[in-house]
Structure formats: structure tokens, C-alpha cells
Coordinates of C-alpha atoms in Angstrom, one line a residue:
X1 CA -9.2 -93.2 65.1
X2 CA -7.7 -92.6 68.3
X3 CA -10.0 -92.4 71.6
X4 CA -9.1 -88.5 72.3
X5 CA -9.5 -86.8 75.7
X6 CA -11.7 -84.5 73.6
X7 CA -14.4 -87.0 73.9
X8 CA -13.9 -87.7 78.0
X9 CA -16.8 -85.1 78.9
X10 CA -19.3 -87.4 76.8
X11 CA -17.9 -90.5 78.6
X12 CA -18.0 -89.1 81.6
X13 CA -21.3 -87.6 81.2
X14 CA -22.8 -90.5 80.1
X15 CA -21.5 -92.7 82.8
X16 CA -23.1 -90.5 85.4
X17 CA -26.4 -90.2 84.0
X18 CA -26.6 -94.3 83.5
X19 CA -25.1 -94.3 87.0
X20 CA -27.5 -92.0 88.5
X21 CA -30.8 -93.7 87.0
X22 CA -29.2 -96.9 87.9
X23 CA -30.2 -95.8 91.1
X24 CA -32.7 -93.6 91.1
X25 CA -35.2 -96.1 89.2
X26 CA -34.8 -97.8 92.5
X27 CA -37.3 -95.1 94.2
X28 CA -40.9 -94.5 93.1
X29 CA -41.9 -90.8 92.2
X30 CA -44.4 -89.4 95.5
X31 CA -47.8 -87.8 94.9
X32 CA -51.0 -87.8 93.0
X33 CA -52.4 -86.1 90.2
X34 CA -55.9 -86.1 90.4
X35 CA -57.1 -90.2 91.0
X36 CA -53.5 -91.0 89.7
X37 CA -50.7 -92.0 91.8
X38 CA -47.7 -91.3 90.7
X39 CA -45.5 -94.1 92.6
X40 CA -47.4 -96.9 90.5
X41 CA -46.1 -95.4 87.0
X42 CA -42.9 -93.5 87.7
X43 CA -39.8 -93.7 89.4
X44 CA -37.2 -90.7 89.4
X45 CA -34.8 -92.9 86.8
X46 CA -37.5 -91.5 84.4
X47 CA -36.2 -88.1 84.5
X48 CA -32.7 -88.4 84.1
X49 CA -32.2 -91.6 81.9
X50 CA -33.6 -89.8 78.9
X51 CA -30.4 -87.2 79.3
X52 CA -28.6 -89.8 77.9
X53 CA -29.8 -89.1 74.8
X54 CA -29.1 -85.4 74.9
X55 CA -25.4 -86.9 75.5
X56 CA -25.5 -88.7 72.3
X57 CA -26.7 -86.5 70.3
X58 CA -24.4 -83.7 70.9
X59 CA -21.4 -86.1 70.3
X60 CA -22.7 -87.1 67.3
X61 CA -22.9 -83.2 66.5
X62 CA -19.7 -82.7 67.8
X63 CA -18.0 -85.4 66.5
X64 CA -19.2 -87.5 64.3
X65 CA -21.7 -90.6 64.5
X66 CA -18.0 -92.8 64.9
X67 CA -17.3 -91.2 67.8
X68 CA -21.4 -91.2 69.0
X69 CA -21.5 -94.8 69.2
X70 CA -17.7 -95.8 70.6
X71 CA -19.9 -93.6 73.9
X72 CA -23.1 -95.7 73.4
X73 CA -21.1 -99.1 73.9
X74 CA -19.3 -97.1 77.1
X75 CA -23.1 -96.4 78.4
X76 CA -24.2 -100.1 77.6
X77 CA -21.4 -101.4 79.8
X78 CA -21.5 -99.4 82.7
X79 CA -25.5 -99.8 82.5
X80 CA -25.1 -103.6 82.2
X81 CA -22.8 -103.2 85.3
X82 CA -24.9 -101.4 87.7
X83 CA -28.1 -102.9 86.8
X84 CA -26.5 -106.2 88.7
X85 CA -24.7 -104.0 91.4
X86 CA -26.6 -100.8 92.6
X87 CA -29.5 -103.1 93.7
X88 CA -27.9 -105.4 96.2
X89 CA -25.9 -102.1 97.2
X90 CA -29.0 -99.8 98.1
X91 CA -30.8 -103.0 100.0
X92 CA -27.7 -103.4 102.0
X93 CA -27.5 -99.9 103.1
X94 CA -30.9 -100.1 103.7
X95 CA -31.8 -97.2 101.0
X96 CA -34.3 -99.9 99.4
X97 CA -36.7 -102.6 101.0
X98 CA -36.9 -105.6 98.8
X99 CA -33.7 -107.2 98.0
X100 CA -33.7 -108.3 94.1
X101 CA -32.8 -112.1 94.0
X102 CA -29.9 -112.9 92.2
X103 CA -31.8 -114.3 88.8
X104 CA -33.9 -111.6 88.5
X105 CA -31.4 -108.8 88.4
X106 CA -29.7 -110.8 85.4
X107 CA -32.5 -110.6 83.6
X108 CA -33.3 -107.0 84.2
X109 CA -29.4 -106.4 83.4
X110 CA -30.2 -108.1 80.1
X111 CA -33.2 -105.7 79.3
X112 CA -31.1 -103.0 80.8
X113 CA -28.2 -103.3 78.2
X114 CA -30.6 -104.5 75.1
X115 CA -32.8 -101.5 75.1
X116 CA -29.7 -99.1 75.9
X117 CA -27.5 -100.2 73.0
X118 CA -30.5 -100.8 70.7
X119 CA -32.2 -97.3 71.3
X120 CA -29.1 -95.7 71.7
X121 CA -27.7 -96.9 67.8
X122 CA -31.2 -96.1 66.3
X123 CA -30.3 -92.4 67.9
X124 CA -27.4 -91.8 66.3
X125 CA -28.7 -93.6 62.7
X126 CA -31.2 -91.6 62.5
X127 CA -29.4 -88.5 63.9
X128 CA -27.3 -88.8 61.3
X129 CA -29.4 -89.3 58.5
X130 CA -31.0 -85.7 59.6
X131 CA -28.0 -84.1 60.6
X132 CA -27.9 -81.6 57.5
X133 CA -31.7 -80.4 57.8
X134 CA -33.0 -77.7 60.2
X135 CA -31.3 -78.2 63.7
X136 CA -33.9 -79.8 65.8
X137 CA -35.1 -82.6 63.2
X138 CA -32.3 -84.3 64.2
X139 CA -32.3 -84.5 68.0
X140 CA -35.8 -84.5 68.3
X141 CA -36.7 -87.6 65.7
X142 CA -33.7 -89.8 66.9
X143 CA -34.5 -89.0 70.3
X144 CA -38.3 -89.8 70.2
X145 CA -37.3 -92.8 67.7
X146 CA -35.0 -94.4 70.3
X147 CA -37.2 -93.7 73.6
X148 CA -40.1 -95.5 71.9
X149 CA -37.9 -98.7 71.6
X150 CA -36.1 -98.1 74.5
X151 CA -39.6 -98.2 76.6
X152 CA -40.4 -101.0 74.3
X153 CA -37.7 -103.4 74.6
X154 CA -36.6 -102.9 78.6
X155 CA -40.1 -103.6 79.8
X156 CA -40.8 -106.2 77.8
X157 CA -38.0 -108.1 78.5
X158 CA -37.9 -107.4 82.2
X159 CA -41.2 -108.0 82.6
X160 CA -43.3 -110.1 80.2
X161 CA -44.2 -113.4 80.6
X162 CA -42.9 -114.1 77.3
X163 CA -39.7 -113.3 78.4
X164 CA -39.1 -116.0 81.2
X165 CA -37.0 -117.7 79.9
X166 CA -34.2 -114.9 80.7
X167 CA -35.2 -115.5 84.5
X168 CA -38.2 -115.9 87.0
X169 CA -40.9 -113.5 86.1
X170 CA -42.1 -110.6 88.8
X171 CA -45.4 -111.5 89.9
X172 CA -46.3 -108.2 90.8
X173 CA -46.1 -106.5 87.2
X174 CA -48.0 -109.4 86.0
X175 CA -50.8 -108.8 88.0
X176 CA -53.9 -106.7 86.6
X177 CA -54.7 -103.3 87.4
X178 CA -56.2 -99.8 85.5
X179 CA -54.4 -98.6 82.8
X180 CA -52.4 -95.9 84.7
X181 CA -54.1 -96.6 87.4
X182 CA -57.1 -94.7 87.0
X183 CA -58.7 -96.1 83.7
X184 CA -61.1 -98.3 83.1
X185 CA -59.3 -100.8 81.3
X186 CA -57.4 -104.1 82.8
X187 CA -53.9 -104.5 82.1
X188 CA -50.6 -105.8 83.7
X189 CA -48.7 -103.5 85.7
X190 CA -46.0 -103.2 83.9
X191 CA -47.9 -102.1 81.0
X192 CA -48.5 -98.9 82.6
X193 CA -45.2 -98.5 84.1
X194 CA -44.0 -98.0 80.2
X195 CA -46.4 -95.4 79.3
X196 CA -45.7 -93.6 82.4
X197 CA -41.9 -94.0 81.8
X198 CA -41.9 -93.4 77.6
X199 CA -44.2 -90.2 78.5
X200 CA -41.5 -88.7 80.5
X201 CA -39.3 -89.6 77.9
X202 CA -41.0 -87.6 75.8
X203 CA -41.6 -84.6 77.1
X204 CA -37.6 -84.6 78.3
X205 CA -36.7 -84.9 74.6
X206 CA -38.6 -81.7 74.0
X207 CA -37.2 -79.9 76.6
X208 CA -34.3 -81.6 75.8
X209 CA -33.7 -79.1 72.4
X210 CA -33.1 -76.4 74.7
X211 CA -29.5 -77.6 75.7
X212 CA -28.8 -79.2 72.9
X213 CA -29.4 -75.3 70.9
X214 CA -27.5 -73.8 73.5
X215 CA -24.5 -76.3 73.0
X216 CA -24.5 -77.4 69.6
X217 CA -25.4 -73.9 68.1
X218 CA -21.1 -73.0 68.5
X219 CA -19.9 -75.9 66.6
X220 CA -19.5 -76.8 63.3
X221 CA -20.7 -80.0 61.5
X222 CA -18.1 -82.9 61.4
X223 CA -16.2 -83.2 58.5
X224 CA -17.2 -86.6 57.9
X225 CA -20.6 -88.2 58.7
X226 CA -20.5 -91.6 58.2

């Protein structure tokens, strides 16, 4: 199967959103709600990383789960990519203040491109394993499926100790603080950096079925879904 220009608004669509929260996880979300600040759980990445999914998705309705994952492996490069470039980039311009040290934004590249490709190929498994039921089962389960080890896999690997082998820890999200900030229960920082980042993640994928209806609702189901 040829690589079509058909498929070029996927690519391209995907590339930007792993682009864009390439840099945007760079800058912490402003404002409180309640005792709870949101700069110590979110960063804006949050909101559009989880598009990416909506991307797949609608490839894989469009054209087939073939087609879905040639896009994934598009999405893991450029993400691989930018997780070692945007960094040094934004410090240089002065758009961030703490300049990543070379080690460390291997490591994070590493988590960057595991969780993508990982959570990305659960999507369109499972996608395609629900394709034929009622229209939302399928976006909505592969979507919440792959967030959950998305979350799971890119903060563990950035970030916990039992990781270090894949470069020098960050002290900072090893240090303890309350759960979210505001309960009372001790954990490491970057504990509650997940659940603040996999509960946007969720509530996106809801919102998520609304494009996805509008989009998907004119097309037909591949010929072949294998």
C-alpha cells in the first residue's frame, strides 16, 4: 500500500499537535482551584496532546488500522525529535528558565516516544476490535485504554527512581509533597503530575466524541479492517 496524499491531513495533523505539546508542556497551567494550584499538576501540553488521539482514531475510521499506525510511527518520530530539540530552543530564546541538561532530555525523549508508540498501537487495536459496534465504543475505549498507559509509562520512565538507569533522575519530582497538592497523603511529585495530566486526558477523550461524530459520521467503514 502506497502512502497516498489522501492521508497527508492526518500526518500533518498529527505532527502539529505532537509539535505543539512538545512545547507547550514546557509552561505550567496558572491559577488555583480552591487550595489547589494548578501549576504543580498541569501544564498546557495536557490539553492538546490528548488530540492526538482524536487524529488516530479518525484515520483508523477513515482508513483502515494499516493506514492508523504507518501515522502513529510518523507521531513517534517527530515526538522523539522535539522532546531533545524544543527544550534547549525555548531556554535559548529565553521562553523557559531552566535549561534541561543534555542527559536528561534523552531520557525524557525515551519516555516521550515509549508511551507515544505504546499508547498510540493499543488505540488503534482496540479501536479496531470495536469498530463495528455503536460509534462511540470505539473512540472512547481505545482512547481512555491508551491515555491510561500513556500517563503510565511517560512518567514513570521520566521520572521514577527506578528508571535511572536511562539518565540522572530530577530531584525535584522525587521529592514528597500532597497528593495534588492539597491531600493529606505524601507522595512524590511526579505522582501527582500524572493524575493531573491522565485526568485531562480524560475528560478530552469525552469531549473528544464530539469531533470525531461530526467527522466520522460521512464516511463509510474501510473495506478491510485488519
Amino acid at each position: 500500500m502506497r502512502f497516498s496524499s489522501r492521508y497527508l491531513p492526518f500526518v500533518a495533523a498529527m505532527a502539529l499537535v505532537v509539535v505543539a505539546s512538545n512545547v507547550l508542556v514546557q509552561f505550567p497551567v496558572q491559577g488555583a482551584i480552591g487550595g489547589l494550584s494548578l501549576a504543580d499538576i498541569l501544564t498546557w501540553g495536557a490539553f492538546t496532546y490528548p488530540v492526538s488521539f482524536l487524529i488516530t482514531d479518525l484515520a483508523n475510521r477513515r482508513h483502515g488500522p494499516a493506514v492508523a499506525r504507518r501515522i502513529v510511527f510518523i507521531g513517534f518520530s517527530t515526538a522523539v525529535i522535539c522532546s531533545i530539540l524544543v527544550p534547549p530552543l525555548l531556554f535559548r530564546h529565553g521562553l523557559i528558565e531552566f535549561e534541561t541538561a543534555a542527559d536528561r532530555l534523552v531520557r525524557i525523549a525515551a519516555a516521550s516516544g515509549a508511551a507515544f508508540l505504546i499508547a498510540q498501537l493499543l488505540d488503534v487495536t482496540v479501536f479496531n476490535w470495536l469498530r463495528r459496534q455503536s460509534w462511540w465504543r470505539a473512540p472512547i475505549v481505545g482512547t481512555l485504554v491508551g491515555s491510561v498507559f500513556d500517563t503510565a509509562v511517560f512518567f514513570t520512565v521520566a521520572f521514577s527512581a527506578a528508571f535511572a538507569f536511562a539518565g540522572p533522575n530530577d530531584g525535584f519530582a522525587l521529592e514528597t509533597a500532597p497528593l495534588m497538592g492539597v491531600l493529606p497523603v505524601e507522595t512524590m511529585r511526579w505522582v501527582s503530575w500524572a493524575l493531573g495530566d491522565l485526568g485531562v486526558k480524560l475528560i478530552i477523550a469525552v469531549v473528544a466524541l464530539i469531533p470525531y461524530r461530526l467527522l466520522a459520521a460521512r464516511w463509510s467503514q474501510p473495506a478491510v479492517a485488519a
